[in-house]
Amino acid sequence: MAPPDQVAVSKSATALVDQALHDSVTSTMTCSDIVTILISHGCTDLTSSLDDPVCSKYPVANGGLGDVFHGRLRNGMTVAIKTIRAYYDQGKLSRMYHKRAAKEIYTWSKCKHPNVVELIGLAVFRDCLAMISRWEQNGNLLHYLSQHPSVDRCHLSTSICAGLTYLHENDIVHGDLKGANVLIARDGRPMLMDFGNASLLDATLQFTETNTGPSFSLRWTAPEILEGTGSHTIAADVYALGMTILEAFTSKIPFADKSDQSLVAHILFHKNTPTRPETIIPSRSMHGNKLWDILTRCWASDPKDRPSAGVIWDEMKPITTETLKVLEVEPERDG
């Protein structure tokens, strides 16, 4: 459970605002109109605070739902500016997208947790609706691991679990959990970002011709989503959490030896999960089998068989670098 001093999203208040946003946001609104509505519900407008001439001319990163620019506020703070694309050429999707984007932005603005990136405000940036957060020089999980290979990966993984548990306790589905969406703070603390986009992702999949476009993080995606029988849910987040923990320990993306083209058949038809990295999660260690059991339960083909993020968080806490060291005598398996 989240500590009491951390501000949780008020579910009743959020429900009321959700309805207000749904009723007031329309497909004909400009970005400025949407920002005005969100400001009226407590979000901070940073449009006039952006020092536009020093913001990057081109995106420094991009994805299926938007682009990220490097920027700076007039007070000198370096920030990340994430613009949200709207699908104006598809009226039905555009209308849904605006409503859902407003809801997700509002929800993010209320999240306060050390393992969740803080939304410091909104802006209209180059005619696009944009979300503003602090720029973190350490980059994402895999980049950080490449620069700091001796970092405590058990602590990183446990902290990622804490962040996801917080989101789920507040009825927020991340929808795109992976190492690339785990930002590392100045103090080495992992923070989840690009969360809460589940409804946007599902809408994009519903109204686009292909389900393998840029909104799809194939290697972290639960099999029920790949086969079209499920959507982005808390259980699908747990599947992705297992893959992200594996990334943290191996410094590699899941199924690193498989091409995207072969991966769907590998997962759906052959029901395969990642191969155990024995040198990193050794059987002959105090907690190696415990850790691998946690990961394989995350990857259960039936979503109902996956544990909650909170359970995983609790089970990860005793696992340390020391308890993953190879022992002279192989440990007894539980049960």
mmCIF file with all atom_site columns, C-alpha atoms in Angstrom, residues 6-7 111-117:
data_model
loop_
_atom_site.group_PDB
_atom_site.id
_atom_site.type_symbol
_atom_site.label_atom_id
_atom_site.label_alt_id
_atom_site.label_comp_id
_atom_site.label_asym_id
_atom_site.label_entity_id
_atom_site.label_seq_id
_atom_site.pdbx_PDB_ins_code
_atom_site.Cartn_x
_atom_site.Cartn_y
_atom_site.Cartn_z
_atom_site.occupancy
_atom_site.B_iso_or_equiv
_atom_site.pdbx_formal_charge
_atom_site.auth_seq_id
_atom_site.auth_comp_id
_atom_site.auth_asym_id
_atom_site.auth_atom_id
_atom_site.pdbx_PDB_model_num
ATOM 1 C CA . GLN A 1 6   ? 1.520  10.229 -0.608  1.00 0.00 ? 6   GLN A CA 1
ATOM 2 C CA . VAL A 1 7   ? -1.419 11.951 -2.253  1.00 0.00 ? 7   VAL A CA 1
ATOM 3 C CA . CYS A 1 111 ? -0.606 11.382 -9.157  1.00 0.00 ? 111 CYS A CA 1
ATOM 4 C CA . LYS A 1 112 ? 2.066  11.907 -6.494  1.00 0.00 ? 112 LYS A CA 1
ATOM 5 C CA . HIS A 1 113 ? 4.516  9.049  -5.925  1.00 0.00 ? 113 HIS A CA 1
ATOM 6 C CA . PRO A 1 114 ? 8.329  8.854  -5.902  1.00 0.00 ? 114 PRO A CA 1
ATOM 7 C CA . ASN A 1 115 ? 8.252  6.150  -8.599  1.00 0.00 ? 115 ASN A CA 1
ATOM 8 C CA . VAL A 1 116 ? 5.917  8.014  -10.951 1.00 0.00 ? 116 VAL A CA 1
ATOM 9 C CA . VAL A 1 117 ? 7.030  10.908 -13.168 1.00 0.00 ? 117 VAL A CA 1
#
